[in-house]
Amino acid sequence: MQKTIHSALVSVYYKDGLEPIIHELNRLGIVIYSTGGTQKFIENLGVPVTSVEEITQYPAIFGGRVKTLHPKIFGGILYRRNILQDEKEALEFRIPNIDLVIVDLYPFSETVAQTHNEEEIIEKIDIGGVSLIRAAAKNFRDTLIVCSKNQYADLEALLKEKNGKSELHERKHLAIQAFLHTASYDSAIFNHFLETNTSEYTAPSHFLVGNTQAQHLRYGENPHQKATFFGNLNAHFTQLNGKELSYNNLVDVEAALSLLDEFEAEAQPAFVIVKHTNACGVALGQDLLTAYQKALSADPLSAFGGVLVCNKRLDMRTAEALNTLFFEILVAPDFEPEALALLKTKKNRIILARHASRMPKTQFKSVLGGVLVQDKDLKSETADDLKVVTTQQPTDEEVRAMLFAAKIAKHTKSNTIVLASESQLLASGTGQTSRIDALKQAIQKAHAFGFSLQHAAMASDAFFPFSDCVETAHQAGIKAVIQPGGSVRDQDSVDFCNQNGMTMVITGTRHFKH
């Protein structure tokens, strides 16, 4: 069923790309209705335009919050051209036809990403735009809806090549896209208010994720698996070099940055190296090069092909050191121009400049055909959280070492044991089915790369079910232990520490990571 556009309502937030559309509408003699800034934009192009206020005989009110919410506007969009009674009522109430609706939405998600100002965010909740889009989409048999500037090229082609005539399947396709667009928009609003709700926590009763920004990835976890990323990577990074990010790249980058952000309060440069979501190098240093060299020394074998992230502008000295290592991805907040030029000499090396952006506080995981939703683990221990349970009190250096190790353990696959000094990961045991095996793995790795564990700190993501871990740690020279506690046999581990001059602190917080 072919329809010809005789009139159009145009009211958009983003004006870029709109000009050729307006000129095509004018060429075809299509009546244009508009309001506010869009009306002024059209007038400045020298194209005739009728204000919405002229139709409704009602001004925009409440600072522009109410402009198009009026029966004459919605009637013009919604009335059914093939229903005689609708035709009679449209004539009786002098409701004009509106055959084309070009309306987008206020940038809600973009505003949330840029500010914490609640009033500013609320004002970017679109009301009229959503209503207009849904109305036009509902009446797709008679009305064409264009709800995004990404659809302008198709609309321009329709106007030029078909002189404003559209087929039913074209209108229905755009209606589907419109409902997807508004569903995504409403989901973003819902999730923002759920996340920022300061009242007593209640588990969400609905799972809503709306994101129309789909990026098809090279492949999934393995080459035979297809994968798509839904989200806005540009909000977090600018890619400066390299091939497209893959599924595994994105998983590893998030793991690396989540760990790096544990050191956000540190004035010192921090460097993190990740392989398969687990840290193989973490260090603080007096300068970035020192931090990188310390991080690399923890496990230079695993660093090969890894993901590298840092919290300071990347300088030339560090770039020269990095350039000798094969790695997949490097993320930094900024780069010295000559350092970037050097690193870009490897064309496939992915280089990302990180933006200051807000990360969601909720996590999702698909299981058994459903979705698990949980709060992110945002708890990080401080010295105030530590309860000393041994007679041996920790020194200030041991406290710093234990807290450093605990930050890494929180972001390492369970079961894990992390061995560290106050500014460097020495070794870790990751993803083991028993805690003692994780410890043995960590000790073996530390010795393999030449580290002495005398006076090192040991962190565990969960309690010790037996005293075997502290016994093995003591044999390796470890003197300070941090763990959540909670085992019915905690006292066995405490007793051993007391008998052997070790210090142990309990945090009361478990950090499983599956």
XYZ file of C-alpha atoms in Angstrom:
514
model
C 0.000 0.000 0.000
C 1.741 3.111 -1.268
C 1.402 6.441 0.498
C 2.512 9.900 -0.616
C 3.848 12.423 1.902
C 1.923 15.699 1.779
C 2.889 17.103 5.190
C 5.629 16.586 7.776
C 6.249 17.385 11.425
C 9.911 18.103 12.055
C 11.196 18.638 15.610
C 14.695 17.415 16.413
C 17.439 17.938 18.972
C 20.272 17.145 16.546
C 20.217 19.349 13.436
C 23.277 17.894 11.682
C 22.302 16.199 8.432
C 18.841 17.782 8.462
C 19.391 20.507 5.851
C 19.203 18.344 2.696
C 16.036 16.696 4.050
C 14.366 20.086 4.480
C 15.308 21.149 0.971
C 13.884 17.911 -0.464
C 10.627 18.383 1.457
C 10.418 21.906 0.083
C 11.152 20.745 -3.489
C 8.238 18.315 -3.283
C 5.880 20.972 -1.950
C 5.404 19.138 1.335
C 3.932 21.291 4.125
C 6.318 21.460 7.072
C 5.214 21.921 10.681
C 7.779 22.611 13.364
C 8.488 24.251 16.675
C 11.241 25.901 18.732
C 14.829 25.616 17.582
C 14.001 23.369 14.645
C 11.525 25.929 13.311
C 14.196 28.639 13.474
C 16.658 26.319 11.738
C 14.202 25.773 8.862
C 13.371 29.472 8.612
C 17.092 30.271 8.370
C 17.253 27.956 5.345
C 14.637 30.129 3.664
C 12.094 27.304 3.590
C 8.419 27.944 4.474
C 7.403 26.404 7.794
C 4.235 26.518 9.899
C 4.619 26.646 13.665
C 2.918 24.017 15.798
C 1.530 26.859 17.909
C -0.328 28.149 14.849
C -2.112 24.801 14.550
C -2.833 24.303 18.243
C -3.462 27.971 19.056
C -1.527 27.259 22.227
C 2.006 28.427 23.098
C 4.873 26.299 24.326
C 4.678 26.372 28.126
C 6.688 25.467 31.227
C 10.019 26.368 29.662
C 9.328 24.270 26.594
C 8.330 21.141 28.508
C 4.963 21.164 26.732
C 4.908 22.003 23.021
C 3.457 19.258 20.862
C 1.242 17.421 23.374
C -2.053 18.465 21.803
C -4.988 16.634 20.104
C -4.498 18.521 16.838
C -0.922 17.227 16.573
C -1.548 13.688 17.748
C -4.822 13.556 15.865
C -3.005 14.471 12.656
C -0.587 11.598 13.214
C -2.964 8.948 14.544
C -6.175 9.297 12.588
C -6.825 6.405 10.200
C -7.149 7.579 6.636
C -9.251 4.560 5.621
C -11.827 4.955 8.424
C -14.719 7.229 7.422
C -15.506 8.261 11.008
C -11.867 9.285 11.556
C -11.992 11.355 8.365
C -15.184 13.094 9.516
C -13.727 13.910 12.937
C -10.507 15.223 11.404
C -12.570 17.594 9.249
C -14.890 18.572 12.094
C -12.032 19.493 14.446
C -9.817 20.896 11.682
C -7.038 18.415 12.332
C -4.351 18.504 9.610
C -2.797 15.395 8.068
C 0.710 14.621 9.298
C 2.153 11.970 6.981
C 5.807 12.156 8.029
C 7.199 12.599 11.541
C 10.884 13.448 11.929
C 11.513 13.540 15.663
C 14.488 12.452 17.762
C 14.978 12.336 21.534
C 16.864 14.402 24.085
C 20.312 12.894 24.781
C 19.543 11.273 28.135
C 22.330 8.660 28.250
C 24.882 11.157 26.965
C 23.897 13.598 29.710
C 24.175 10.893 32.390
C 27.683 10.119 31.124
C 28.706 13.778 31.370
C 27.224 15.015 34.644
C 25.921 14.047 38.062
C 23.592 17.069 38.162
C 20.172 15.534 38.801
C 18.190 18.519 37.496
C 20.144 18.564 34.267
C 19.620 14.828 33.825
C 15.877 15.041 34.494
C 15.445 17.809 31.928
C 16.874 15.443 29.318
C 14.006 12.973 29.831
C 12.031 13.414 26.633
C 8.224 13.288 26.913
C 6.758 14.748 23.752
C 9.345 13.155 21.487
C 8.685 9.640 22.776
C 4.933 10.176 22.446
C 5.202 11.472 18.883
C 7.459 8.616 17.823
C 5.158 5.984 19.313
C 2.080 7.601 17.768
C 3.604 7.664 14.289
C 4.916 4.114 14.666
C 1.499 2.862 15.792
C -0.127 4.373 12.714
C 2.523 3.032 10.310
C -0.175 2.210 7.736
C -0.550 5.942 7.105
C 2.462 7.659 8.690
C 6.216 7.423 8.142
C 8.387 7.795 11.266
C 12.057 8.842 11.248
C 13.443 8.887 14.787
C 17.196 9.156 14.310
C 19.652 11.110 12.208
C 21.089 7.700 11.243
C 17.942 7.247 9.112
C 18.298 10.554 7.238
C 20.181 9.018 4.319
C 17.391 6.516 3.666
C 14.755 9.235 3.977
C 16.644 11.504 1.589
C 16.836 8.674 -0.941
C 13.072 8.062 -0.608
C 12.344 11.738 -1.185
C 14.701 12.044 -4.166
C 14.150 8.724 -5.896
C 10.480 8.086 -5.105
C 9.250 11.683 -4.759
C 8.032 11.115 -1.199
C 6.165 7.862 -1.866
C 6.622 4.996 0.600
C 5.511 1.362 0.673
C 3.846 -0.333 3.635
C 6.847 -2.571 4.311
C 9.105 0.491 4.468
C 6.843 2.253 6.956
C 6.500 -0.893 9.065
C 10.269 -1.388 9.134
C 10.766 2.161 10.388
C 7.983 1.644 12.949
C 9.842 -1.393 14.338
C 13.009 0.679 14.613
C 11.044 3.415 16.365
C 9.653 1.080 19.020
C 13.156 -0.319 19.569
C 14.442 3.235 19.941
C 11.867 4.272 22.546
C 12.209 0.976 24.432
C 15.966 1.498 24.642
C 15.470 5.091 25.785
C 13.007 4.152 28.533
C 15.271 1.317 29.692
C 18.170 3.749 30.064
C 16.016 6.043 32.200
C 14.749 3.173 34.342
C 18.237 1.797 34.931
C 19.621 5.224 35.805
C 16.969 5.807 38.464
C 17.339 2.263 39.783
C 21.105 2.665 40.041
C 20.977 6.079 41.706
C 18.108 5.282 44.068
C 19.390 6.154 47.541
C 16.550 4.537 49.438
C 16.957 1.135 51.065
C 18.065 -1.428 48.514
C 15.451 -3.677 47.008
C 16.234 -6.346 44.442
C 15.104 -5.325 40.940
C 11.820 -6.894 39.887
C 12.443 -6.263 36.185
C 15.410 -6.759 33.894
C 15.568 -4.002 31.294
C 18.502 -3.404 29.023
C 18.004 -1.127 26.068
C 20.854 -0.341 23.722
C 20.510 0.220 20.002
C 24.248 0.731 19.485
C 25.279 -2.681 18.187
C 28.857 -3.366 17.148
C 29.428 -6.685 15.414
C 32.742 -8.111 16.579
C 35.280 -10.090 14.551
C 34.213 -13.206 16.428
C 33.286 -14.379 19.898
C 35.373 -16.100 22.532
C 36.585 -18.422 19.747
C 36.701 -17.909 15.965
C 33.729 -20.198 15.329
C 31.482 -18.112 17.619
C 29.665 -14.964 16.474
C 29.500 -11.975 18.837
C 28.026 -8.480 19.098
C 28.737 -5.715 21.590
C 25.809 -3.531 22.633
C 27.032 -0.298 24.105
C 28.975 2.861 23.388
C 32.718 2.266 23.374
C 33.280 5.853 22.242
C 32.076 7.028 25.652
C 35.065 5.270 27.213
C 37.855 5.370 24.610
C 39.242 6.892 21.487
C 40.974 4.217 19.425
C 44.234 5.621 18.122
C 45.655 2.569 16.384
C 45.159 -1.080 15.605
C 42.561 -3.575 14.481
C 38.988 -3.800 15.709
C 38.468 -4.859 19.299
C 37.406 -8.471 19.719
C 35.170 -10.167 22.284
C 38.167 -11.306 24.350
C 39.789 -7.887 24.018
C 36.750 -6.209 25.576
C 36.548 -8.717 28.422
C 40.252 -8.277 29.199
C 40.150 -4.485 28.940
C 37.318 -4.279 31.450
C 39.174 -6.611 33.831
C 42.360 -4.565 33.545
C 40.657 -1.198 34.037
C 38.582 -2.454 36.962
C 41.797 -3.435 38.725
C 43.604 -0.229 37.739
C 40.752 1.825 39.201
C 41.512 0.305 42.608
C 44.520 2.620 42.611
C 42.591 5.737 41.589
C 43.429 7.486 44.856
C 47.157 6.838 44.409
C 49.256 9.806 43.364
C 51.899 7.375 42.096
C 51.878 5.959 38.580
C 50.236 2.518 38.429
C 50.620 -0.146 35.761
C 48.537 -3.296 35.265
C 49.139 -6.186 32.871
C 46.307 -8.681 32.337
C 46.094 -12.013 30.542
C 42.764 -13.852 30.268
C 41.214 -11.436 32.814
C 43.806 -12.210 35.519
C 46.611 -9.851 36.473
C 50.106 -11.108 35.686
C 51.693 -7.790 36.601
C 50.662 -4.931 38.900
C 52.910 -2.244 40.317
C 53.231 1.291 41.589
C 56.354 3.319 40.847
C 57.965 6.701 41.297
C 57.515 7.148 37.539
C 55.589 5.281 34.854
C 58.615 3.472 33.455
C 59.484 2.096 36.888
C 55.895 0.982 37.452
C 55.885 -0.798 34.078
C 59.219 -2.523 34.670
C 58.091 -3.736 38.099
C 54.777 -4.982 36.711
C 56.486 -6.787 33.824
C 59.006 -8.511 36.086
C 56.238 -10.344 37.963
C 55.581 -12.590 34.949
C 57.205 -11.525 31.668
C 56.106 -14.749 29.977
C 52.399 -14.175 30.577
C 52.719 -10.504 29.607
C 53.383 -11.639 26.020
C 50.169 -10.868 24.100
C 48.609 -9.234 27.146
C 46.543 -6.134 27.848
C 48.451 -3.210 29.389
C 46.810 -0.282 31.185
C 48.181 2.664 33.144
C 46.863 5.710 34.973
C 49.275 8.412 33.743
C 50.208 10.066 30.462
C 52.456 7.664 28.582
C 55.893 9.166 28.001
C 58.612 8.357 25.467
C 60.857 6.433 27.888
C 58.024 4.084 28.785
C 56.982 3.770 25.138
C 60.508 2.701 24.171
C 60.411 -0.034 26.810
C 56.916 -1.128 25.792
C 57.872 -1.253 22.135
C 60.125 -4.260 22.742
C 57.176 -6.326 24.022
C 54.480 -7.953 21.919
C 51.140 -6.972 23.429
C 47.546 -6.828 22.184
C 46.250 -3.613 23.764
C 47.579 -0.536 25.536
C 45.257 1.858 27.383
C 46.363 5.179 28.859
C 44.627 8.477 29.637
C 46.944 10.325 27.242
C 50.119 9.920 25.186
C 53.097 12.115 24.437
C 53.004 12.672 20.642
C 56.398 11.076 19.992
C 55.521 8.124 22.247
C 52.297 7.535 20.325
C 54.091 7.777 16.993
C 56.557 5.092 18.094
C 53.869 2.748 19.393
C 51.817 3.138 16.194
C 54.618 1.651 14.104
C 52.992 -1.747 14.751
C 49.766 -1.430 12.738
C 47.789 -4.162 14.535
C 48.678 -2.959 18.033
C 45.477 -1.615 19.628
C 46.035 1.721 21.369
C 43.201 3.334 23.307
C 43.046 6.757 24.930
C 40.765 6.423 27.927
C 38.110 9.037 28.681
C 36.797 9.994 32.092
C 33.481 8.137 32.032
C 30.996 6.605 34.418
C 30.877 2.823 34.595
C 27.652 1.014 35.543
C 27.332 -0.369 39.051
C 25.362 -3.412 37.925
C 26.574 -6.628 36.280
C 24.740 -9.136 34.092
C 25.520 -12.750 33.264
C 23.485 -15.138 31.139
C 22.786 -18.547 32.699
C 20.324 -21.324 31.875
C 18.506 -19.182 29.345
C 18.026 -16.396 31.867
C 20.000 -13.489 33.261
C 21.692 -13.030 36.623
C 21.821 -9.429 37.848
C 23.994 -8.261 40.726
C 25.685 -5.192 42.137
C 29.313 -4.837 41.161
C 31.798 -5.679 43.898
C 32.704 -2.094 44.785
C 33.970 -2.827 48.286
C 37.690 -2.207 48.687
C 39.335 -2.653 52.063
C 41.125 0.151 53.857
C 43.233 0.090 57.006
C 40.094 0.859 59.024
C 38.512 -2.420 57.861
C 41.308 -4.597 59.210
C 40.849 -6.553 62.417
C 44.120 -7.910 63.775
C 43.482 -11.408 65.183
C 47.060 -12.375 66.105
C 49.311 -11.282 68.918
C 51.823 -10.077 66.339
C 50.746 -6.613 65.189
C 51.410 -5.695 61.540
C 53.879 -2.949 60.702
C 52.783 -0.016 58.534
C 54.653 -1.557 55.602
C 52.866 -4.887 56.124
C 49.480 -3.149 56.220
C 50.222 -1.436 52.902
C 51.408 -4.737 51.405
C 48.324 -6.616 52.589
C 45.952 -3.988 51.237
C 47.821 -3.937 47.921
C 47.575 -7.741 47.661
C 43.878 -7.683 48.626
C 43.037 -5.265 45.806
C 44.546 -7.681 43.296
C 42.909 -10.762 44.867
C 39.503 -9.087 44.529
C 39.969 -8.988 40.741
C 41.476 -12.458 40.308
C 39.592 -15.629 39.402
C 38.693 -17.771 42.414
C 40.154 -19.636 44.142
C 43.062 -17.261 44.352
C 46.056 -16.428 46.497
C 48.032 -13.256 45.814
C 51.556 -12.590 47.065
C 52.771 -8.993 47.031
C 54.950 -6.297 48.492
C 53.525 -2.874 49.263
C 53.888 -1.785 45.618
C 54.295 -4.881 43.463
C 52.546 -8.125 42.623
C 55.048 -10.926 43.204
C 52.887 -13.840 42.089
C 49.370 -15.205 42.168
C 47.616 -18.527 42.000
C 44.463 -18.183 39.916
C 41.305 -20.148 39.280
C 42.243 -23.194 41.323
C 39.752 -25.686 42.736
C 41.463 -25.598 46.135
C 43.030 -22.711 48.003
C 46.179 -24.603 48.909
C 46.771 -25.367 45.214
C 46.427 -21.643 44.447
C 49.059 -20.880 47.092
C 51.456 -23.533 45.797
C 51.057 -22.163 42.284
C 51.798 -18.639 43.495
C 54.903 -19.684 45.423
C 56.216 -21.687 42.476
C 55.727 -18.711 40.113
C 57.372 -16.261 42.501
C 60.448 -18.472 42.789
C 60.502 -19.072 39.005
C 60.850 -15.330 38.395
C 63.440 -14.795 41.107
C 61.374 -13.244 43.889
C 62.123 -13.794 47.550
C 58.975 -14.111 49.635
C 60.649 -13.124 52.871
C 58.313 -10.543 54.433
C 55.826 -10.717 51.531
C 52.114 -10.393 52.228
C 49.552 -13.030 51.293
C 45.935 -12.230 50.385
C 43.126 -14.716 49.950
C 39.780 -13.980 48.285
C 37.955 -16.214 50.807
C 38.566 -17.855 54.169
C 41.058 -20.635 54.862
C 39.174 -23.881 55.492
C 42.268 -25.359 57.147
C 45.581 -24.112 58.513
C 47.538 -25.655 55.629
C 47.756 -22.329 53.752
C 49.373 -20.381 56.584
C 51.700 -23.333 57.272
C 52.846 -23.400 53.632
C 53.116 -19.595 53.551
C 55.323 -19.640 56.652
C 57.664 -22.135 55.027
C 58.026 -19.743 52.077
C 58.929 -16.809 54.347
C 55.599 -14.974 54.267
C 54.937 -13.000 57.452
C 51.640 -11.126 56.865
C 48.265 -12.576 55.926
C 44.975 -10.863 54.969
C 41.777 -12.863 54.549
C 38.019 -12.442 55.035
C 37.682 -14.952 57.868
C 34.476 -16.828 58.534
C 35.677 -20.427 58.649
C 34.657 -22.589 61.599
C 38.377 -23.394 61.772
C 39.701 -19.834 61.656
C 41.314 -20.324 65.065
C 43.563 -23.097 63.715
C 45.142 -20.615 61.287
C 45.342 -17.907 63.965
C 47.017 -20.290 66.412
C 49.654 -21.272 63.866
C 50.408 -17.622 63.123
C 50.770 -16.877 66.827
C 53.133 -19.788 67.268
C 55.326 -18.714 64.358
C 55.521 -14.937 64.615
C 53.123 -14.193 61.741
C 50.523 -11.450 61.660
C 46.992 -11.960 60.341
C 44.150 -9.535 59.723
C 40.511 -10.316 59.038
C 38.436 -8.104 56.711
C 35.005 -9.706 57.040
C 34.422 -9.350 53.269
C 34.716 -12.196 50.777
C 35.666 -11.451 47.158
C 34.771 -14.496 45.079
C 35.137 -13.981 41.335
C 33.733 -16.582 38.978
